[in-house]
Amino acid sequence: MSELRELYQQVILDHHKQPRNFKILDDANLKADGFNPLCGDRIHVTLRVEDGVVRDAAFKGAGCAISTASASMMTECLKGKTTEEAMKLFELFHDLLTGKTDPDPEVLGKLAAFYGVREFPVRVKCATLAWHTMKAALENDETPVATE
Ligand code: ZN
């Protein structure tokens, strides 16, 4: 597991240093804001959903390494998924971090990298902030999301 853990840490660091889809979509039709007061992470998620499929996803904001890397990987994972698949992925990711399931790289892909975060309960909110915010966007709920 230690080799895997190192690989996971590299993935998280890479996404922290070079966040993917770090922008605001001009043609977004869904959006939401999230805030994690415990850590100070702020995020703005924009999505373009057409015919029930996430065509594009992006985020902007300022947060710690975990929250930024999580948001970055989330936007990559969402593209091309149906909104149902996106919601399912939210549940799987949430279960992974709250210790309900073991990581299944076949289902979660790179997202399994966040497995180690479950050992740091305070960080779980950092890792799930983007996902809660994405869920609010999909549900068209523009009330800002707070993890507390
Ligand atoms: Zn954080």
Short mmCIF file of N, CA and C and ligand atoms in Angstrom, two decimals:
data_model
loop_
_atom_site.label_atom_id
_atom_site.label_comp_id
_atom_site.label_asym_id
_atom_site.label_seq_id
_atom_site.Cartn_x
_atom_site.Cartn_y
_atom_site.Cartn_z
N MET A 1 0.84 -1.22 0.00
CA MET A 1 0.00 0.00 0.00
C MET A 1 0.86 1.26 0.00
N SER A 2 2.11 1.19 0.53
CA SER A 2 2.89 2.43 0.65
C SER A 2 3.29 2.97 -0.72
N GLU A 3 3.57 2.06 -1.67
CA GLU A 3 3.90 2.53 -3.02
C GLU A 3 2.70 3.23 -3.64
N LEU A 4 1.57 2.61 -3.42
CA LEU A 4 0.33 3.16 -3.95
C LEU A 4 0.06 4.52 -3.32
N ARG A 5 0.32 4.59 -2.02
CA ARG A 5 0.08 5.84 -1.30
C ARG A 5 0.97 6.96 -1.84
N GLU A 6 2.21 6.60 -2.16
CA GLU A 6 3.12 7.61 -2.72
C GLU A 6 2.61 8.10 -4.07
N LEU A 7 2.16 7.15 -4.85
CA LEU A 7 1.62 7.51 -6.16
C LEU A 7 0.42 8.44 -5.99
N TYR A 8 -0.43 8.09 -5.03
CA TYR A 8 -1.61 8.90 -4.76
C TYR A 8 -1.22 10.32 -4.36
N GLN A 9 -0.19 10.41 -3.49
CA GLN A 9 0.24 11.74 -3.06
C GLN A 9 0.75 12.56 -4.23
N GLN A 10 1.44 11.88 -5.16
CA GLN A 10 1.94 12.59 -6.34
C GLN A 10 0.80 13.12 -7.19
N VAL A 11 -0.23 12.31 -7.33
CA VAL A 11 -1.39 12.73 -8.12
C VAL A 11 -2.01 13.98 -7.50
N ILE A 12 -2.17 13.97 -6.18
CA ILE A 12 -2.78 15.10 -5.49
C ILE A 12 -1.90 16.35 -5.62
N LEU A 13 -0.60 16.18 -5.44
CA LEU A 13 0.31 17.32 -5.56
C LEU A 13 0.29 17.90 -6.97
N ASP A 14 0.27 17.01 -7.95
CA ASP A 14 0.26 17.45 -9.34
C ASP A 14 -0.98 18.30 -9.63
N HIS A 15 -2.12 17.85 -9.14
CA HIS A 15 -3.36 18.61 -9.40
C HIS A 15 -3.41 19.89 -8.58
N HIS A 16 -2.71 19.90 -7.46
CA HIS A 16 -2.65 21.12 -6.65
C HIS A 16 -1.78 22.16 -7.35
N LYS A 17 -0.66 21.72 -7.88
CA LYS A 17 0.27 22.66 -8.54
C LYS A 17 -0.27 23.15 -9.87
N GLN A 18 -0.92 22.24 -10.58
CA GLN A 18 -1.44 22.60 -11.90
C GLN A 18 -2.91 22.21 -11.98
N PRO A 19 -3.76 22.99 -11.34
CA PRO A 19 -5.19 22.62 -11.36
C PRO A 19 -5.75 22.62 -12.78
N ARG A 20 -6.52 21.58 -13.09
CA ARG A 20 -7.15 21.49 -14.41
C ARG A 20 -8.49 22.23 -14.37
N ASN A 21 -8.85 22.78 -15.50
CA ASN A 21 -10.16 23.44 -15.63
C ASN A 21 -10.35 24.54 -14.59
N PHE A 22 -9.27 25.26 -14.34
CA PHE A 22 -9.31 26.33 -13.33
C PHE A 22 -9.74 27.63 -14.02
N LYS A 23 -11.03 27.80 -14.12
CA LYS A 23 -11.58 28.96 -14.82
C LYS A 23 -13.09 29.02 -14.54
N ILE A 24 -13.71 30.05 -15.10
CA ILE A 24 -15.17 30.15 -15.05
C ILE A 24 -15.68 29.93 -16.46
N LEU A 25 -16.59 29.01 -16.64
CA LEU A 25 -17.13 28.74 -17.97
C LEU A 25 -18.06 29.88 -18.39
N ASP A 26 -17.77 30.45 -19.56
CA ASP A 26 -18.62 31.53 -20.06
C ASP A 26 -20.01 31.03 -20.41
N ASP A 27 -20.08 29.79 -20.87
CA ASP A 27 -21.35 29.25 -21.35
C ASP A 27 -21.97 28.28 -20.34
N ALA A 28 -21.62 28.45 -19.07
CA ALA A 28 -22.18 27.57 -18.05
C ALA A 28 -23.69 27.79 -17.91
N ASN A 29 -24.43 26.72 -17.67
CA ASN A 29 -25.85 26.90 -17.37
C ASN A 29 -26.20 26.46 -15.95
N LEU A 30 -25.19 25.97 -15.22
CA LEU A 30 -25.39 25.66 -13.81
C LEU A 30 -24.17 26.13 -13.04
N LYS A 31 -24.42 26.66 -11.85
CA LYS A 31 -23.28 27.10 -11.05
C LYS A 31 -23.64 27.08 -9.57
N ALA A 32 -22.61 27.03 -8.74
CA ALA A 32 -22.82 27.07 -7.29
C ALA A 32 -21.53 27.49 -6.60
N ASP A 33 -21.70 28.00 -5.39
CA ASP A 33 -20.56 28.40 -4.57
C ASP A 33 -20.47 27.51 -3.34
N GLY A 34 -19.25 27.25 -2.93
CA GLY A 34 -19.05 26.46 -1.72
C GLY A 34 -18.01 27.08 -0.83
N PHE A 35 -18.17 26.83 0.47
CA PHE A 35 -17.25 27.40 1.45
C PHE A 35 -17.05 26.40 2.58
N ASN A 36 -15.81 26.22 2.93
CA ASN A 36 -15.47 25.34 4.05
C ASN A 36 -14.85 26.18 5.16
N PRO A 37 -15.66 26.61 6.12
CA PRO A 37 -15.16 27.53 7.15
C PRO A 37 -14.05 26.94 8.02
N LEU A 38 -14.02 25.63 8.14
CA LEU A 38 -12.98 24.99 8.97
C LEU A 38 -11.58 25.28 8.45
N CYS A 39 -11.47 25.38 7.13
CA CYS A 39 -10.15 25.52 6.52
C CYS A 39 -10.04 26.84 5.76
N GLY A 40 -11.19 27.41 5.39
CA GLY A 40 -11.18 28.65 4.61
C GLY A 40 -11.24 28.44 3.11
N ASP A 41 -11.48 27.20 2.68
CA ASP A 41 -11.56 26.91 1.24
C ASP A 41 -12.82 27.52 0.64
N ARG A 42 -12.61 28.20 -0.50
CA ARG A 42 -13.75 28.75 -1.23
C ARG A 42 -13.70 28.25 -2.65
N ILE A 43 -14.89 27.94 -3.18
CA ILE A 43 -14.91 27.42 -4.54
C ILE A 43 -16.15 27.88 -5.29
N HIS A 44 -15.96 28.12 -6.58
CA HIS A 44 -17.07 28.46 -7.46
C HIS A 44 -17.04 27.43 -8.59
N VAL A 45 -18.10 26.67 -8.71
CA VAL A 45 -18.17 25.61 -9.72
C VAL A 45 -19.12 26.04 -10.83
N THR A 46 -18.68 25.90 -12.07
CA THR A 46 -19.56 26.15 -13.21
C THR A 46 -19.63 24.89 -14.07
N LEU A 47 -20.84 24.60 -14.54
CA LEU A 47 -21.07 23.41 -15.35
C LEU A 47 -21.88 23.78 -16.58
N ARG A 48 -21.59 23.07 -17.68
CA ARG A 48 -22.48 23.18 -18.83
C ARG A 48 -23.07 21.79 -19.05
N VAL A 49 -24.37 21.70 -18.81
CA VAL A 49 -25.07 20.42 -18.93
C VAL A 49 -26.08 20.52 -20.06
N GLU A 50 -25.98 19.58 -20.99
CA GLU A 50 -26.91 19.53 -22.12
C GLU A 50 -27.43 18.11 -22.28
N ASP A 51 -28.72 17.98 -22.48
CA ASP A 51 -29.33 16.66 -22.66
C ASP A 51 -28.95 15.70 -21.55
N GLY A 52 -28.84 16.22 -20.32
CA GLY A 52 -28.54 15.36 -19.19
C GLY A 52 -27.10 14.91 -19.11
N VAL A 53 -26.22 15.51 -19.92
CA VAL A 53 -24.81 15.13 -19.90
C VAL A 53 -23.95 16.36 -19.55
N VAL A 54 -22.97 16.14 -18.68
CA VAL A 54 -22.05 17.23 -18.34
C VAL A 54 -21.07 17.40 -19.49
N ARG A 55 -21.25 18.47 -20.26
CA ARG A 55 -20.36 18.71 -21.41
C ARG A 55 -19.07 19.37 -20.98
N ASP A 56 -19.16 20.23 -19.96
CA ASP A 56 -17.97 20.92 -19.50
C ASP A 56 -18.11 21.24 -18.02
N ALA A 57 -16.97 21.28 -17.34
CA ALA A 57 -16.97 21.56 -15.90
C ALA A 57 -15.71 22.33 -15.56
N ALA A 58 -15.84 23.31 -14.69
CA ALA A 58 -14.69 24.10 -14.29
C ALA A 58 -14.88 24.61 -12.88
N PHE A 59 -13.78 25.04 -12.28
CA PHE A 59 -13.89 25.62 -10.94
C PHE A 59 -12.91 26.76 -10.80
N LYS A 60 -13.21 27.62 -9.85
CA LYS A 60 -12.35 28.74 -9.54
C LYS A 60 -12.43 28.92 -8.03
N GLY A 61 -11.39 29.43 -7.44
CA GLY A 61 -11.45 29.63 -6.00
C GLY A 61 -10.08 29.57 -5.38
N ALA A 62 -10.09 29.62 -4.06
CA ALA A 62 -8.83 29.56 -3.33
C ALA A 62 -9.00 28.60 -2.17
N GLY A 63 -8.09 27.68 -2.05
CA GLY A 63 -8.21 26.72 -0.97
C GLY A 63 -6.90 25.99 -0.77
N CYS A 64 -6.93 25.05 0.15
CA CYS A 64 -5.73 24.27 0.45
C CYS A 64 -5.46 23.27 -0.68
N ALA A 65 -4.33 22.58 -0.56
CA ALA A 65 -3.92 21.62 -1.59
C ALA A 65 -4.98 20.55 -1.82
N ILE A 66 -5.54 20.03 -0.75
CA ILE A 66 -6.52 18.95 -0.87
C ILE A 66 -7.78 19.43 -1.60
N SER A 67 -8.27 20.60 -1.22
CA SER A 67 -9.52 21.07 -1.84
C SER A 67 -9.29 21.41 -3.31
N THR A 68 -8.14 21.99 -3.62
CA THR A 68 -7.85 22.35 -5.00
C THR A 68 -7.67 21.10 -5.86
N ALA A 69 -6.90 20.15 -5.36
CA ALA A 69 -6.66 18.93 -6.12
C ALA A 69 -7.96 18.15 -6.33
N SER A 70 -8.79 18.14 -5.30
CA SER A 70 -10.05 17.42 -5.40
C SER A 70 -10.96 18.06 -6.46
N ALA A 71 -11.02 19.38 -6.44
CA ALA A 71 -11.86 20.09 -7.42
C ALA A 71 -11.32 19.87 -8.83
N SER A 72 -10.02 19.92 -8.97
CA SER A 72 -9.39 19.72 -10.27
C SER A 72 -9.72 18.34 -10.83
N MET A 73 -9.55 17.32 -10.01
CA MET A 73 -9.82 15.96 -10.47
C MET A 73 -11.30 15.75 -10.72
N MET A 74 -12.12 16.38 -9.91
CA MET A 74 -13.57 16.26 -10.10
C MET A 74 -13.98 16.79 -11.48
N THR A 75 -13.47 17.97 -11.85
CA THR A 75 -13.88 18.55 -13.14
C THR A 75 -13.46 17.64 -14.28
N GLU A 76 -12.30 17.00 -14.14
CA GLU A 76 -11.85 16.07 -15.18
C GLU A 76 -12.78 14.87 -15.28
N CYS A 77 -13.17 14.37 -14.11
CA CYS A 77 -13.99 13.16 -14.08
C CYS A 77 -15.41 13.40 -14.60
N LEU A 78 -15.90 14.61 -14.41
CA LEU A 78 -17.32 14.87 -14.71
C LEU A 78 -17.62 14.94 -16.20
N LYS A 79 -16.63 15.40 -16.96
CA LYS A 79 -16.91 15.63 -18.38
C LYS A 79 -17.34 14.36 -19.09
N GLY A 80 -18.47 14.44 -19.75
CA GLY A 80 -18.98 13.29 -20.49
C GLY A 80 -19.89 12.39 -19.67
N LYS A 81 -19.95 12.65 -18.36
CA LYS A 81 -20.83 11.84 -17.51
C LYS A 81 -22.26 12.38 -17.57
N THR A 82 -23.21 11.47 -17.42
CA THR A 82 -24.59 11.93 -17.29
C THR A 82 -24.73 12.52 -15.88
N THR A 83 -25.77 13.30 -15.67
CA THR A 83 -25.95 13.89 -14.35
C THR A 83 -26.19 12.78 -13.30
N GLU A 84 -26.82 11.70 -13.72
CA GLU A 84 -27.01 10.57 -12.79
C GLU A 84 -25.67 9.95 -12.40
N GLU A 85 -24.81 9.78 -13.40
CA GLU A 85 -23.48 9.21 -13.12
C GLU A 85 -22.69 10.14 -12.21
N ALA A 86 -22.86 11.45 -12.42
CA ALA A 86 -22.14 12.42 -11.60
C ALA A 86 -22.60 12.33 -10.15
N MET A 87 -23.91 12.19 -9.94
CA MET A 87 -24.44 12.06 -8.59
C MET A 87 -23.96 10.76 -7.94
N LYS A 88 -23.90 9.71 -8.72
CA LYS A 88 -23.45 8.41 -8.23
C LYS A 88 -21.99 8.51 -7.79
N LEU A 89 -21.20 9.21 -8.61
CA LEU A 89 -19.78 9.40 -8.31
C LEU A 89 -19.61 10.21 -7.02
N PHE A 90 -20.48 11.19 -6.84
CA PHE A 90 -20.46 11.96 -5.59
C PHE A 90 -20.65 11.02 -4.40
N GLU A 91 -21.62 10.12 -4.51
CA GLU A 91 -21.88 9.19 -3.40
C GLU A 91 -20.70 8.27 -3.15
N LEU A 92 -20.12 7.75 -4.22
CA LEU A 92 -18.99 6.83 -4.09
C LEU A 92 -17.80 7.55 -3.44
N PHE A 93 -17.58 8.79 -3.89
CA PHE A 93 -16.45 9.56 -3.37
C PHE A 93 -16.68 9.87 -1.89
N HIS A 94 -17.90 10.23 -1.57
CA HIS A 94 -18.25 10.53 -0.19
C HIS A 94 -18.07 9.30 0.69
N ASP A 95 -18.54 8.16 0.20
CA ASP A 95 -18.40 6.91 0.95
C ASP A 95 -16.93 6.54 1.15
N LEU A 96 -16.15 6.79 0.12
CA LEU A 96 -14.71 6.48 0.20
C LEU A 96 -14.06 7.28 1.33
N LEU A 97 -14.42 8.54 1.41
CA LEU A 97 -13.78 9.43 2.38
C LEU A 97 -14.32 9.27 3.79
N THR A 98 -15.53 8.79 3.90
CA THR A 98 -16.10 8.61 5.23
C THR A 98 -15.90 7.18 5.71
N GLY A 99 -15.14 6.40 4.92
CA GLY A 99 -14.74 5.09 5.38
C GLY A 99 -15.77 4.00 5.19
N LYS A 100 -16.79 4.27 4.38
CA LYS A 100 -17.82 3.25 4.20
C LYS A 100 -17.40 2.21 3.17
N THR A 101 -16.51 2.60 2.27
CA THR A 101 -16.06 1.64 1.25
C THR A 101 -14.56 1.74 1.08
N ASP A 102 -13.97 0.65 0.60
CA ASP A 102 -12.56 0.69 0.27
C ASP A 102 -12.43 1.19 -1.17
N PRO A 103 -11.26 1.74 -1.48
CA PRO A 103 -11.13 2.31 -2.82
C PRO A 103 -11.20 1.24 -3.90
N ASP A 104 -11.95 1.51 -4.91
CA ASP A 104 -12.00 0.63 -6.06
C ASP A 104 -11.54 1.44 -7.27
N PRO A 105 -10.24 1.32 -7.60
CA PRO A 105 -9.69 2.15 -8.67
C PRO A 105 -10.42 1.96 -9.99
N GLU A 106 -11.06 0.80 -10.15
CA GLU A 106 -11.76 0.58 -11.42
C GLU A 106 -12.97 1.49 -11.55
N VAL A 107 -13.58 1.79 -10.42
CA VAL A 107 -14.75 2.66 -10.45
C VAL A 107 -14.34 4.12 -10.27
N LEU A 108 -13.41 4.33 -9.35
CA LEU A 108 -13.08 5.70 -8.97
C LEU A 108 -11.92 6.31 -9.75
N GLY A 109 -11.13 5.46 -10.40
CA GLY A 109 -9.97 5.97 -11.13
C GLY A 109 -9.06 6.73 -10.19
N LYS A 110 -8.59 7.88 -10.66
CA LYS A 110 -7.64 8.68 -9.88
C LYS A 110 -8.24 9.19 -8.58
N LEU A 111 -9.55 9.25 -8.51
CA LEU A 111 -10.20 9.76 -7.30
C LEU A 111 -9.86 8.91 -6.08
N ALA A 112 -9.49 7.66 -6.33
CA ALA A 112 -9.10 6.77 -5.23
C ALA A 112 -7.90 7.34 -4.48
N ALA A 113 -7.20 8.27 -5.08
CA ALA A 113 -6.04 8.91 -4.45
C ALA A 113 -6.40 9.57 -3.12
N PHE A 114 -7.67 9.90 -2.96
CA PHE A 114 -8.09 10.61 -1.75
C PHE A 114 -8.40 9.67 -0.58
N TYR A 115 -8.17 8.38 -0.83
CA TYR A 115 -8.40 7.37 0.19
C TYR A 115 -7.74 7.74 1.52
N GLY A 116 -6.46 8.19 1.45
CA GLY A 116 -5.70 8.47 2.66
C GLY A 116 -6.27 9.61 3.49
N VAL A 117 -7.10 10.44 2.87
CA VAL A 117 -7.64 11.61 3.56
C VAL A 117 -8.57 11.20 4.70
N ARG A 118 -9.15 10.01 4.60
CA ARG A 118 -10.10 9.59 5.64
C ARG A 118 -9.44 9.52 7.02
N GLU A 119 -8.11 9.42 7.03
CA GLU A 119 -7.40 9.38 8.31
C GLU A 119 -7.34 10.76 8.97
N PHE A 120 -7.72 11.78 8.21
CA PHE A 120 -7.68 13.15 8.73
C PHE A 120 -9.06 13.77 8.59
N PRO A 121 -9.93 13.51 9.56
CA PRO A 121 -11.35 13.91 9.43
C PRO A 121 -11.55 15.38 9.06
N VAL A 122 -10.67 16.24 9.55
CA VAL A 122 -10.82 17.66 9.24
C VAL A 122 -10.65 17.89 7.74
N ARG A 123 -9.78 17.09 7.13
CA ARG A 123 -9.49 17.24 5.70
C ARG A 123 -10.57 16.66 4.80
N VAL A 124 -11.42 15.83 5.38
CA VAL A 124 -12.49 15.24 4.57
C VAL A 124 -13.36 16.35 3.98
N LYS A 125 -13.57 17.40 4.77
CA LYS A 125 -14.41 18.51 4.28
C LYS A 125 -13.73 19.27 3.16
N CYS A 126 -12.42 19.34 3.21
CA CYS A 126 -11.66 19.97 2.12
C CYS A 126 -11.85 19.17 0.83
N ALA A 127 -11.75 17.85 0.97
CA ALA A 127 -11.81 16.98 -0.21
C ALA A 127 -13.20 16.89 -0.81
N THR A 128 -14.23 17.03 0.04
CA THR A 128 -15.59 16.87 -0.48
C THR A 128 -16.26 18.19 -0.83
N LEU A 129 -15.62 19.32 -0.50
CA LEU A 129 -16.25 20.63 -0.76
C LEU A 129 -16.67 20.79 -2.23
N ALA A 130 -15.74 20.51 -3.13
CA ALA A 130 -16.05 20.68 -4.56
C ALA A 130 -17.23 19.81 -4.97
N TRP A 131 -17.28 18.62 -4.37
CA TRP A 131 -18.35 17.68 -4.75
C TRP A 131 -19.71 18.12 -4.24
N HIS A 132 -19.72 18.62 -3.00
CA HIS A 132 -20.99 19.15 -2.47
C HIS A 132 -21.45 20.33 -3.33
N THR A 133 -20.49 21.14 -3.75
CA THR A 133 -20.82 22.32 -4.55
C THR A 133 -21.33 21.90 -5.93
N MET A 134 -20.70 20.90 -6.51
CA MET A 134 -21.14 20.38 -7.81
C MET A 134 -22.56 19.83 -7.71
N LYS A 135 -22.84 19.13 -6.60
CA LYS A 135 -24.17 18.55 -6.40
C LYS A 135 -25.20 19.67 -6.33
N ALA A 136 -24.87 20.74 -5.60
CA ALA A 136 -25.80 21.87 -5.50
C ALA A 136 -26.04 22.49 -6.87
N ALA A 137 -24.99 22.57 -7.67
CA ALA A 137 -25.13 23.13 -9.03
C ALA A 137 -26.07 22.25 -9.86
N LEU A 138 -25.87 20.95 -9.78
CA LEU A 138 -26.72 20.03 -10.56
C LEU A 138 -28.17 20.11 -10.10
N GLU A 139 -28.34 20.36 -8.81
CA GLU A 139 -29.70 20.46 -8.28
C GLU A 139 -30.26 21.86 -8.46
N ASN A 140 -29.45 22.69 -9.11
CA ASN A 140 -29.85 24.07 -9.42
C ASN A 140 -30.15 24.86 -8.14
N ASP A 141 -29.37 24.55 -7.12
CA ASP A 141 -29.54 25.22 -5.84
C ASP A 141 -28.41 26.25 -5.69
N GLU A 142 -28.75 27.51 -5.81
CA GLU A 142 -27.71 28.54 -5.79
C GLU A 142 -27.44 29.10 -4.40
N THR A 143 -28.07 28.50 -3.39
CA THR A 143 -27.72 28.86 -2.02
C THR A 143 -26.29 28.40 -1.77
N PRO A 144 -25.42 29.28 -1.32
CA PRO A 144 -24.03 28.85 -1.13
C PRO A 144 -23.92 27.65 -0.20
N VAL A 145 -23.08 26.72 -0.58
CA VAL A 145 -22.88 25.50 0.19
C VAL A 145 -21.85 25.77 1.29
N ALA A 146 -22.16 25.37 2.51
CA ALA A 146 -21.18 25.45 3.57
C ALA A 146 -21.04 24.07 4.19
N THR A 147 -19.82 23.68 4.49
CA THR A 147 -19.63 22.33 5.03
C THR A 147 -19.95 22.27 6.50
N GLU A 148 -20.22 23.41 7.11
CA GLU A 148 -20.58 23.41 8.53
C GLU A 148 -22.04 23.76 8.70
ZN ZN B 1 -8.93 22.84 3.00
#
